[in-house]
Tab-separated table of C-alpha atoms and ligand atoms in Angstrom:
chain	number	residue	atom	x	y	z
E	1	MET	CA	52.497	-77.657	58.975
E	2	LYS	CA	50.376	-74.606	59.605
E	3	MET	CA	52.411	-71.450	60.040
E	4	THR	CA	51.735	-69.163	62.984
E	5	ARG	CA	49.910	-65.989	62.016
E	6	THR	CA	50.777	-62.964	64.151
E	7	LEU	CA	48.725	-59.779	64.028
E	8	LEU	CA	50.388	-56.511	65.050
E	9	LYS	CA	47.274	-54.470	65.628
E	10	ASN	CA	46.705	-50.809	64.898
E	11	GLY	CA	50.277	-49.524	65.051
E	12	THR	CA	51.751	-46.500	63.317
E	13	ILE	CA	53.783	-47.985	60.491
E	14	VAL	CA	56.676	-45.912	59.248
E	15	ASN	CA	58.268	-46.632	55.879
E	16	PHE	CA	60.685	-44.428	53.992
E	17	ASP	CA	57.896	-42.988	51.846
E	18	ARG	CA	54.792	-43.022	54.056
E	19	THR	CA	53.381	-43.256	57.569
E	20	GLU	CA	50.088	-45.061	58.108
E	21	ARG	CA	48.014	-46.453	60.925
E	22	ALA	CA	47.310	-50.080	60.083
E	23	ASP	CA	47.504	-53.750	60.996
E	24	VAL	CA	50.451	-55.889	60.002
E	25	VAL	CA	50.121	-59.652	59.626
E	26	ILE	CA	53.124	-61.932	59.798
E	27	GLU	CA	52.947	-65.512	58.564
E	28	GLY	CA	56.048	-67.669	58.824
E	29	GLU	CA	59.010	-65.443	57.942
E	30	LYS	CA	57.108	-62.927	55.804
E	31	ILE	CA	54.746	-60.013	56.070
E	32	VAL	CA	51.555	-61.087	54.326
E	33	PHE	CA	49.225	-58.162	54.924
E	34	VAL	CA	49.343	-54.456	55.738
E	35	GLY	CA	46.033	-52.661	55.981
E	36	ALA	CA	43.037	-51.753	58.112
E	37	GLY	CA	40.788	-54.005	60.145
E	38	TYR	CA	42.337	-57.464	59.956
E	39	PRO	CA	40.084	-59.891	61.883
E	40	GLU	CA	41.599	-60.969	65.188
E	41	GLU	CA	39.904	-64.355	64.970
E	42	ASN	CA	42.042	-65.204	61.929
E	43	SER	CA	45.238	-64.746	63.948
E	44	ASP	CA	47.083	-67.041	66.353
E	45	VAL	CA	48.798	-64.226	68.228
E	46	VAL	CA	47.546	-60.652	68.587
E	47	ILE	CA	49.830	-57.848	69.769
E	48	ASP	CA	48.341	-54.440	70.488
E	49	ALA	CA	50.593	-51.872	68.809
E	50	SER	CA	48.231	-48.920	69.121
E	51	GLN	CA	50.601	-46.747	71.163
E	52	LYS	CA	53.662	-47.785	69.188
E	53	LEU	CA	55.645	-47.015	66.075
E	54	LEU	CA	56.538	-49.872	63.730
E	55	PHE	CA	59.831	-49.557	61.868
E	56	PRO	CA	61.430	-51.935	59.386
E	57	GLY	CA	64.289	-53.783	61.094
E	58	GLY	CA	67.410	-51.629	61.045
E	59	ILE	CA	70.191	-52.335	58.560
E	60	ASP	CA	73.700	-51.409	59.645
E	61	VAL	CA	75.929	-51.632	56.594
E	62	HIS	CA	79.169	-50.828	58.399
E	63	THR	CA	80.333	-53.191	61.138
E	64	HIS	CA	83.600	-54.900	62.021
E	65	MET	CA	83.088	-58.028	64.119
E	66	GLU	CA	86.255	-59.894	65.127
E	67	LEU	CA	88.356	-57.711	62.875
E	68	PRO	CA	92.089	-58.327	63.152
E	69	LEU	CA	93.627	-54.892	63.713
E	70	ALA	CA	96.788	-53.501	65.288
E	71	GLY	CA	97.834	-56.901	66.632
E	72	THR	CA	94.479	-57.620	68.253
E	73	PHE	CA	90.827	-58.251	67.311
E	74	SER	CA	87.790	-56.018	67.637
E	75	HIS	CA	86.133	-57.313	70.776
E	76	ASP	CA	82.684	-58.339	69.500
E	77	THR	CA	82.309	-61.715	67.827
E	78	PHE	CA	79.510	-62.251	65.329
E	79	SER	CA	77.640	-63.877	68.181
E	80	SER	CA	77.926	-61.045	70.716
E	81	GLY	CA	77.853	-58.186	68.200
E	82	SER	CA	74.810	-59.408	66.315
E	83	LEU	CA	72.891	-59.941	69.564
E	84	ALA	CA	73.708	-56.367	70.568
E	85	ALA	CA	72.470	-55.290	67.123
E	86	LEU	CA	69.127	-57.041	67.687
E	87	HIS	CA	68.706	-55.415	71.097
E	88	GLY	CA	69.006	-52.081	69.332
E	89	GLY	CA	66.539	-52.922	66.558
E	90	THR	CA	69.100	-53.748	63.878
E	91	THR	CA	68.151	-57.027	62.209
E	92	THR	CA	70.707	-57.076	59.380
E	93	ILE	CA	74.370	-56.096	59.297
E	94	ILE	CA	76.875	-55.915	56.474
E	95	ASP	CA	80.347	-56.597	57.831
E	96	PHE	CA	83.647	-56.181	56.001
E	97	ALA	CA	85.432	-59.350	54.876
E	98	MET	CA	89.016	-58.203	54.457
E	99	GLN	CA	91.380	-59.614	51.856
E	100	SER	CA	94.853	-60.505	53.146
E	101	PRO	CA	97.649	-58.947	51.078
E	102	GLY	CA	98.538	-61.502	48.391
E	103	GLY	CA	95.416	-63.547	49.142
E	104	SER	CA	92.278	-63.993	47.079
E	105	LEU	CA	88.919	-62.358	47.701
E	106	LYS	CA	87.300	-65.781	47.925
E	107	GLN	CA	89.639	-66.722	50.784
E	108	ALA	CA	88.551	-63.598	52.647
E	109	LEU	CA	84.906	-64.413	52.033
E	110	ASP	CA	85.380	-67.985	53.282
E	111	THR	CA	87.143	-66.733	56.408
E	112	TRP	CA	84.305	-64.350	57.234
E	113	HIS	CA	81.620	-66.952	56.476
E	114	HIS	CA	83.397	-69.182	58.956
E	115	LYS	CA	83.352	-66.451	61.629
E	116	ALA	CA	79.658	-65.680	61.146
E	117	SER	CA	78.019	-68.979	60.266
E	118	GLY	CA	76.314	-70.654	63.231
E	119	GLN	CA	77.265	-67.626	65.353
E	120	ALA	CA	75.366	-64.589	64.086
E	121	VAL	CA	71.883	-64.145	65.491
E	122	CYS	CA	70.883	-61.339	63.134
E	123	ASP	CA	70.927	-61.589	59.340
E	124	TYR	CA	74.163	-60.611	57.698
E	125	SER	CA	76.109	-60.072	54.529
E	126	PHE	CA	79.629	-58.939	53.700
E	127	HIS	CA	81.345	-56.262	51.675
E	128	LEU	CA	84.632	-57.489	50.261
E	129	GLY	CA	87.565	-55.274	51.335
E	130	VAL	CA	90.144	-55.140	48.547
E	131	VAL	CA	93.614	-54.251	49.811
E	132	ASP	CA	95.869	-55.746	47.127
E	133	LEU	CA	94.787	-55.612	43.495
E	134	HIS	CA	97.157	-58.327	42.288
E	135	ALA	CA	96.704	-60.017	38.913
E	136	SER	CA	93.851	-62.443	39.654
E	137	VAL	CA	91.681	-60.225	41.836
E	138	LEU	CA	89.643	-58.588	39.090
E	139	SER	CA	88.788	-61.963	37.576
E	140	GLU	CA	87.135	-62.991	40.864
E	141	ILE	CA	84.574	-60.223	40.757
E	142	PRO	CA	81.937	-61.730	38.411
E	143	ASN	CA	81.702	-64.893	40.485
E	144	LEU	CA	81.438	-62.950	43.749
E	145	ILE	CA	78.626	-60.766	42.456
E	146	GLU	CA	76.703	-63.356	40.458
E	147	ARG	CA	77.155	-66.535	42.523
E	148	GLU	CA	78.178	-65.515	46.033
E	149	GLY	CA	75.758	-62.608	46.433
E	150	ILE	CA	78.502	-60.123	47.283
E	151	SER	CA	77.775	-56.971	45.285
E	152	SER	CA	79.717	-54.365	47.249
E	153	PHE	CA	83.421	-53.924	47.766
E	154	LYS	CA	85.606	-51.550	49.717
E	155	ALA	CA	88.902	-49.837	49.163
E	156	PHE	CA	91.011	-47.405	51.176
E	157	THR	CA	92.752	-44.171	50.303
E	158	ALA	CA	94.591	-44.330	53.641
E	159	TYR	CA	96.943	-46.763	55.436
E	160	ARG	CA	100.047	-47.380	53.353
E	161	ASP	CA	99.918	-51.185	53.555
E	162	ILE	CA	96.388	-51.555	52.292
E	163	MET	CA	95.508	-48.416	50.293
E	164	LEU	CA	94.985	-48.711	46.546
E	165	SER	CA	96.714	-46.412	44.059
E	166	GLY	CA	94.713	-44.197	41.699
E	167	PRO	CA	95.218	-46.559	38.726
E	168	ASP	CA	94.136	-49.560	40.819
E	169	LEU	CA	91.030	-47.750	42.035
E	170	LYS	CA	90.208	-46.997	38.420
E	171	LEU	CA	90.571	-50.637	37.376
E	172	LEU	CA	88.459	-51.795	40.301
E	173	MET	CA	85.657	-49.263	39.780
E	174	SER	CA	85.563	-50.093	36.110
E	175	ALA	CA	85.335	-53.852	36.734
E	176	LEU	CA	82.545	-53.309	39.282
E	177	SER	CA	80.490	-50.965	37.102
E	178	ASP	CA	80.337	-53.652	34.411
E	179	ARG	CA	78.584	-56.060	36.801
E	180	GLY	CA	76.371	-53.967	39.075
E	181	GLY	CA	78.987	-53.887	41.815
E	182	LEU	CA	79.550	-50.908	44.092
E	183	LEU	CA	82.794	-49.591	45.500
E	184	CYS	CA	82.701	-48.218	49.050
E	185	LEU	CA	85.576	-45.948	49.913
E	186	HIS	CA	87.335	-44.967	53.102
E	187	CYS	CA	88.196	-41.390	52.208
E	188	GLU	CA	91.158	-39.940	54.061
E	189	ASP	CA	94.258	-38.842	52.226
E	190	GLY	CA	96.731	-41.414	53.558
E	191	LEU	CA	100.155	-40.093	52.620
E	192	PRO	CA	99.919	-36.642	54.217
E	193	ILE	CA	98.345	-38.301	57.260
E	194	GLU	CA	101.356	-40.608	57.574
E	195	LYS	CA	103.659	-37.619	57.345
E	196	ASN	CA	101.710	-35.907	60.134
E	197	ILE	CA	101.872	-39.026	62.303
E	198	LYS	CA	105.622	-39.360	61.819
E	199	ALA	CA	106.203	-35.682	62.520
E	200	ASN	CA	104.116	-35.808	65.693
E	201	ILE	CA	105.929	-38.883	66.963
E	202	ALA	CA	109.325	-37.343	66.142
E	203	ALA	CA	108.327	-34.227	68.089
E	204	GLY	CA	107.329	-36.321	71.106
E	205	LYS	CA	103.647	-35.531	70.618
E	206	LEU	CA	102.380	-38.972	71.605
E	207	HIS	CA	99.185	-38.264	73.551
E	208	PRO	CA	96.040	-39.876	72.040
E	209	ARG	CA	94.682	-36.502	70.965
E	210	PHE	CA	97.453	-36.316	68.352
E	211	HIS	CA	95.669	-39.120	66.526
E	212	ALA	CA	92.946	-36.626	65.633
E	213	LEU	CA	95.364	-33.786	65.012
E	214	SER	CA	97.185	-35.974	62.458
E	215	ARG	CA	93.981	-36.445	60.455
E	216	PRO	CA	92.475	-33.013	59.700
E	217	ALA	CA	89.102	-32.717	57.998
E	218	ASP	CA	90.615	-31.175	54.895
E	219	LEU	CA	92.266	-34.536	54.146
E	220	GLU	CA	88.830	-36.141	54.029
E	221	ARG	CA	87.820	-33.534	51.464
E	222	THR	CA	90.867	-34.067	49.263
E	223	ALA	CA	90.409	-37.850	49.327
E	224	ILE	CA	86.772	-37.479	48.248
E	225	ALA	CA	87.845	-35.181	45.408
E	226	HIS	CA	90.438	-37.776	44.370
E	227	ILE	CA	88.061	-40.743	44.234
E	228	ALA	CA	85.304	-38.698	42.577
E	229	LYS	CA	87.642	-37.727	39.763
E	230	ILE	CA	88.489	-41.380	39.116
E	231	ALA	CA	84.848	-42.431	39.368
E	232	LYS	CA	83.883	-39.817	36.814
E	233	GLU	CA	86.415	-41.166	34.328
E	234	VAL	CA	84.915	-44.648	34.448
E	235	GLY	CA	81.271	-43.725	35.095
E	236	HIS	CA	81.078	-45.323	38.539
E	237	GLN	CA	78.818	-44.012	41.324
E	238	PRO	CA	80.816	-44.820	44.443
E	239	TYR	CA	79.808	-44.821	48.119
E	240	VAL	CA	81.738	-42.808	50.696
E	241	VAL	CA	81.769	-44.543	54.089
E	242	HIS	CA	81.777	-42.732	57.448
E	243	LEU	CA	81.680	-39.138	56.232
E	244	SER	CA	82.823	-37.144	59.254
E	245	SER	CA	83.207	-33.493	58.339
E	246	ALA	CA	81.643	-30.376	56.893
E	247	ASP	CA	84.681	-30.184	54.586
E	248	GLY	CA	83.930	-33.608	53.140
E	249	LEU	CA	80.256	-32.771	52.804
E	250	ARG	CA	81.001	-29.559	50.911
E	251	GLU	CA	83.064	-31.584	48.446
E	252	ILE	CA	80.186	-34.011	47.935
E	253	GLU	CA	77.830	-31.112	47.416
E	254	LYS	CA	80.138	-29.643	44.812
E	255	ILE	CA	80.412	-32.993	43.018
E	256	ARG	CA	76.640	-33.447	43.040
E	257	ASN	CA	76.099	-29.906	41.772
E	258	GLU	CA	78.340	-30.739	38.843
E	259	GLY	CA	75.985	-33.593	37.969
E	260	GLN	CA	78.008	-36.508	39.302
E	261	PHE	CA	76.342	-39.009	41.655
E	262	ILE	CA	78.071	-40.210	44.745
E	263	HIS	CA	76.519	-41.961	47.744
E	264	ALA	CA	77.471	-41.051	51.278
E	265	GLU	CA	77.127	-42.541	54.739
E	266	THR	CA	77.692	-40.933	58.114
E	267	CYS	CA	77.652	-42.369	61.644
E	268	PRO	CA	76.049	-41.372	64.971
E	269	GLN	CA	79.445	-40.534	66.466
E	270	TYR	CA	80.002	-37.756	63.915
E	271	LEU	CA	76.497	-36.384	64.501
E	272	LEU	CA	76.554	-36.501	68.311
E	273	LEU	CA	80.154	-36.511	69.582
E	274	ASP	CA	82.907	-34.014	68.991
E	275	GLU	CA	86.597	-33.376	69.430
E	276	SER	CA	86.162	-31.912	72.922
E	277	LEU	CA	86.256	-35.564	74.066
E	278	TYR	CA	89.997	-35.546	73.330
E	279	THR	CA	90.968	-34.305	76.768
E	280	GLU	CA	94.201	-34.336	78.763
E	281	ASN	CA	93.146	-37.719	80.178
E	282	ALA	CA	94.860	-40.204	77.859
E	283	LEU	CA	92.533	-43.164	78.485
E	284	GLU	CA	89.399	-41.043	78.087
E	285	SER	CA	90.779	-39.728	74.808
E	286	ALA	CA	91.789	-43.201	73.620
E	287	LYS	CA	88.150	-44.320	73.868
E	288	PHE	CA	87.414	-41.968	70.989
E	289	VAL	CA	90.382	-42.797	68.791
E	290	LEU	CA	88.793	-43.803	65.523
E	291	SER	CA	89.347	-42.955	61.866
E	292	PRO	CA	88.226	-40.504	60.732
E	293	PRO	CA	88.425	-38.855	64.167
E	294	LEU	CA	85.753	-36.777	65.898
E	295	ARG	CA	85.503	-33.234	64.528
E	296	PRO	CA	84.690	-29.823	66.014
E	297	LYS	CA	81.067	-29.554	67.150
E	298	SER	CA	80.398	-27.016	64.425
E	299	HIS	CA	80.484	-29.792	61.816
E	300	GLN	CA	77.479	-31.599	63.246
E	301	ASN	CA	74.789	-29.296	61.916
E	302	ASP	CA	76.226	-29.584	58.425
E	303	LEU	CA	76.057	-33.371	58.610
E	304	TRP	CA	72.457	-33.285	59.836
E	305	ARG	CA	71.621	-30.907	56.995
E	306	GLY	CA	73.365	-33.264	54.578
E	307	LEU	CA	71.038	-36.055	55.713
E	308	LYS	CA	68.003	-33.827	55.477
E	309	ASN	CA	68.692	-32.586	51.983
E	310	GLY	CA	69.739	-35.920	50.485
E	311	LEU	CA	73.496	-35.446	50.186
E	312	ILE	CA	73.985	-38.189	52.788
E	313	HIS	CA	71.814	-41.288	52.397
E	314	VAL	CA	72.775	-43.742	55.103
E	315	ILE	CA	73.516	-43.791	58.830
E	316	ALA	CA	75.715	-46.750	59.775
E	317	THR	CA	77.898	-47.241	62.836
E	318	ASP	CA	81.394	-48.392	61.852
E	319	HIS	CA	81.021	-50.575	64.958
E	320	CYS	CA	84.547	-51.681	65.873
E	321	PRO	CA	84.841	-52.025	69.656
E	322	PHE	CA	88.005	-52.360	71.687
E	323	THR	CA	88.140	-52.683	75.458
E	324	LEU	CA	89.921	-50.174	77.665
E	325	LYS	CA	92.721	-52.700	78.051
E	326	GLN	CA	93.099	-52.934	74.279
E	327	LYS	CA	92.938	-49.146	73.957
E	328	SER	CA	95.608	-48.846	76.651
E	329	ARG	CA	98.236	-50.322	74.359
E	330	GLY	CA	98.679	-46.892	72.870
E	331	LEU	CA	98.460	-44.549	75.826
E	332	ALA	CA	102.140	-43.712	75.425
E	333	ASP	CA	101.995	-43.661	71.601
E	334	PHE	CA	98.739	-42.734	69.878
E	335	SER	CA	99.720	-44.613	66.705
E	336	LYS	CA	99.403	-47.925	68.574
E	337	ILE	CA	95.808	-47.446	69.731
E	338	PRO	CA	93.416	-49.766	67.876
E	339	ASN	CA	90.958	-47.501	66.048
E	340	GLY	CA	87.254	-47.832	66.608
E	341	LEU	CA	84.167	-47.418	68.797
E	342	PRO	CA	81.294	-49.629	69.955
E	343	GLY	CA	77.958	-48.511	68.502
E	344	VAL	CA	75.927	-51.189	66.703
E	345	GLU	CA	73.404	-51.413	69.535
E	346	ASN	CA	72.731	-47.691	69.881
E	347	ARG	CA	72.121	-46.468	66.337
E	348	MET	CA	68.340	-46.690	66.007
E	349	GLU	CA	67.499	-45.364	69.452
E	350	LEU	CA	70.073	-42.553	69.234
E	351	MET	CA	68.906	-41.471	65.820
E	352	TYR	CA	65.272	-41.466	66.933
E	353	GLY	CA	65.979	-39.672	70.206
E	354	LYS	CA	68.507	-37.186	68.900
E	355	GLY	CA	67.592	-37.087	65.208
E	356	VAL	CA	63.800	-37.277	64.985
E	357	LEU	CA	62.867	-35.756	68.353
E	358	GLU	CA	65.297	-32.873	67.895
E	359	SER	CA	63.852	-32.180	64.428
E	360	HIS	CA	66.921	-32.994	62.382
E	361	LEU	CA	65.096	-35.766	60.524
E	362	SER	CA	61.473	-36.584	59.767
E	363	LEU	CA	60.302	-40.042	60.811
E	364	ASN	CA	60.415	-41.150	57.172
E	365	GLN	CA	63.908	-39.760	56.640
E	366	PHE	CA	65.007	-41.600	59.765
E	367	VAL	CA	63.651	-44.916	58.464
E	368	ASP	CA	65.206	-44.243	55.093
E	369	ALA	CA	68.667	-43.593	56.563
E	370	ILE	CA	68.717	-46.574	58.928
E	371	ALA	CA	66.874	-49.185	56.865
E	372	ALA	CA	65.410	-48.445	53.435
E	373	ALA	CA	68.268	-46.631	51.698
E	374	PRO	CA	70.875	-49.166	52.881
E	375	ALA	CA	68.627	-51.985	51.615
E	376	LYS	CA	68.191	-50.293	48.242
E	377	ILE	CA	71.794	-49.284	47.685
E	378	PHE	CA	73.158	-52.678	48.711
E	379	GLY	CA	70.715	-54.885	46.786
E	380	MET	CA	68.322	-56.127	49.495
E	381	PHE	CA	65.182	-54.058	48.867
E	382	PRO	CA	62.278	-54.784	49.321
E	383	GLN	CA	63.175	-58.069	51.014
E	384	LYS	CA	64.714	-55.938	53.763
E	385	GLY	CA	64.134	-52.323	54.865
E	386	ASN	CA	60.405	-52.310	54.171
E	387	ILE	CA	57.132	-53.062	55.944
E	388	GLY	CA	54.931	-54.393	53.159
E	389	PRO	CA	53.465	-57.662	51.874
E	390	GLY	CA	56.178	-60.024	50.649
E	391	SER	CA	59.005	-58.441	52.651
E	392	ASP	CA	60.817	-60.335	55.384
E	393	ALA	CA	59.025	-59.808	58.675
E	394	ASP	CA	61.871	-57.806	60.216
E	395	ILE	CA	59.955	-55.343	62.365
E	396	VAL	CA	60.706	-53.207	65.401
E	397	ILE	CA	57.838	-52.292	67.694
E	398	PHE	CA	59.111	-49.045	69.110
E	399	ASP	CA	57.882	-47.252	72.210
E	400	PRO	CA	58.330	-43.554	71.404
E	401	THR	CA	57.809	-42.397	74.995
E	402	GLN	CA	60.095	-44.619	77.049
E	403	LYS	CA	63.157	-42.840	78.413
E	404	GLN	CA	66.529	-44.448	78.936
E	405	VAL	CA	70.084	-43.594	79.835
E	406	ILE	CA	72.759	-45.212	77.679
E	407	SER	CA	75.416	-47.037	79.665
E	408	ALA	CA	77.997	-49.800	79.385
E	409	ALA	CA	76.487	-51.097	82.620
E	410	HIS	CA	73.552	-52.566	80.693
E	411	HIS	CA	74.493	-52.646	77.004
E	412	HIS	CA	75.084	-55.951	75.216
E	413	MET	CA	78.173	-55.062	73.202
E	414	ASN	CA	81.274	-56.885	74.393
E	415	CYS	CA	83.014	-53.678	75.378
E	416	ASP	CA	83.595	-52.191	78.826
E	417	TYR	CA	82.737	-48.619	77.906
E	418	SER	CA	80.046	-46.825	75.946
E	419	ALA	CA	80.785	-43.930	73.620
E	420	TYR	CA	77.461	-42.433	74.714
E	421	GLU	CA	77.735	-43.114	78.466
E	422	GLY	CA	75.140	-41.169	80.428
E	423	MET	CA	73.313	-39.818	77.386
E	424	GLU	CA	69.572	-39.562	78.054
E	425	ILE	CA	67.292	-40.405	75.188
E	426	THR	CA	63.607	-40.951	74.605
E	427	GLY	CA	62.364	-43.955	72.646
E	428	ARG	CA	63.128	-47.638	72.959
E	429	CYS	CA	62.944	-50.806	70.883
E	430	GLU	CA	60.332	-52.840	72.700
E	431	LYS	CA	59.885	-55.897	70.515
E	432	VAL	CA	62.082	-56.957	67.618
E	433	PHE	CA	61.039	-59.485	64.990
E	434	LEU	CA	63.534	-61.081	62.643
E	435	ARG	CA	61.978	-63.057	59.794
E	436	GLY	CA	58.788	-63.430	61.773
E	437	HIS	CA	60.424	-64.625	64.981
E	438	LEU	CA	60.145	-62.503	68.101
E	439	VAL	CA	63.846	-62.257	68.972
E	440	ILE	CA	63.858	-59.449	71.553
E	441	ASP	CA	61.007	-58.770	73.951
E	442	LYS	CA	61.436	-55.838	76.375
E	443	GLY	CA	65.163	-56.289	76.638
E	444	VAL	CA	65.035	-60.091	76.878
E	445	SER	CA	66.635	-62.123	74.117
E	446	LEU	CA	64.591	-65.030	72.777
E	447	VAL	CA	66.826	-65.814	69.816
E	448	LYS	CA	68.561	-69.145	69.209
E	449	GLU	CA	72.302	-69.230	68.641
E	450	GLY	CA	73.176	-69.008	64.967
E	451	PHE	CA	69.669	-67.894	63.930
E	452	GLY	CA	71.077	-65.255	61.569
E	453	SER	CA	70.958	-66.018	57.843
E	454	PHE	CA	73.476	-64.995	55.246
E	455	ILE	CA	71.655	-62.737	52.782
E	456	LYS	CA	72.704	-63.174	49.174
E	457	ARG	CA	72.407	-59.731	47.713
E	458	LYS	CA	71.380	-58.599	44.249
E	459	ALA	CA	73.308	-56.053	42.211
E	460	CYS	CA	73.732	-52.724	43.957
E	461	ALA	CA	71.483	-49.920	42.818
E	462	ASN	CA	71.969	-46.218	42.692
E	463	ILE	CA	69.105	-44.389	44.374
E	464	PHE	CA	69.264	-41.147	42.454
C	1	LIG	ZN1	85.022	-49.199	59.174
């Protein structure tokens, strides 16, 4: 059977390391040509991209679809959440498969495969969340990395029931380093946070804003210092998820200046939203209850600078939506509010509109943070995160001039509010290709249910 050949003509192609005006040819699921002057007569479909930017499909390495949390589930399924991702130009997600205490990692992986398979419409992989390092867990790691294509793992320094002790973190990092595995870390210092929560509740301070006040930025810094010390002992180069504060960034800078390598990720909410959203209105505040919490506005410039100067490598979303009804469970006690925000759909457009157009990031830095660096760190490059011959034809045709106003009224996430409601931005994903298939065309979904493929990943790589 002859494969369809699609020519994207004369667009401005942006990769992490270069910008060029050229033609892109897609055949089947792959990019087969990037260069000047491809003959139209050799193509079945020709799309004029001359006024457009072409980005590699976005890769969001931090999502939580259908995550069981606080007695409920995050409100996007793999089906709804991955469709929202595609609408926003993200063609691959890495979600967190969470071990149950006492259970095996393989059980967690099977559970998450079951949730995603036949449902997801974008490509996907999983990090394995390790919450209980019982005797057989370490012996599962070689099989997960070498056979199952799961090369990244996650551990927590917060939440008493699931956090790992220092010695366990050391064992885990050491086992992963031996096999090209990477440990991602939620860095907040859990025990002092629990003390703060208890003290606030005892004092009758129950309003949602006390969630944030229980989790000060300095406890992100101390957790990063803690995990870096362990990583140094075993020669691991870990990955800090959702860095939220200038305090945390300063610690990373210090660690890097001492010659130790540590990867870091931040999220749009820490770059664009701030603690002033924790108002007297309990429901409004509950919308923004997430961990780590939003910080003072003054931290944002530091985080942008961290991205610009290479201390932070990745922008992911930590997409974990709960409806207002779900959030309302904790209006009278902040500790009962399920933590998280919707965001998977907004990342690329927000980071273009607020990051590139407001001069925080160059176009190439933007593509690096949302696509190339995640692909490299998590073992998918150059299959993903790259516009070049041989790569998967995951491409966003982006209109850099179209204006839009973000709103829950027209987003595709299964959540009845938007964290960015009313925000005006310039730039819009116009057409989205996933493995050569046009899946989104001017806001209309053309994708078939379950089209997403599980991506078996290679060993993780450090990008220093
Ligand atoms: Zn998360």
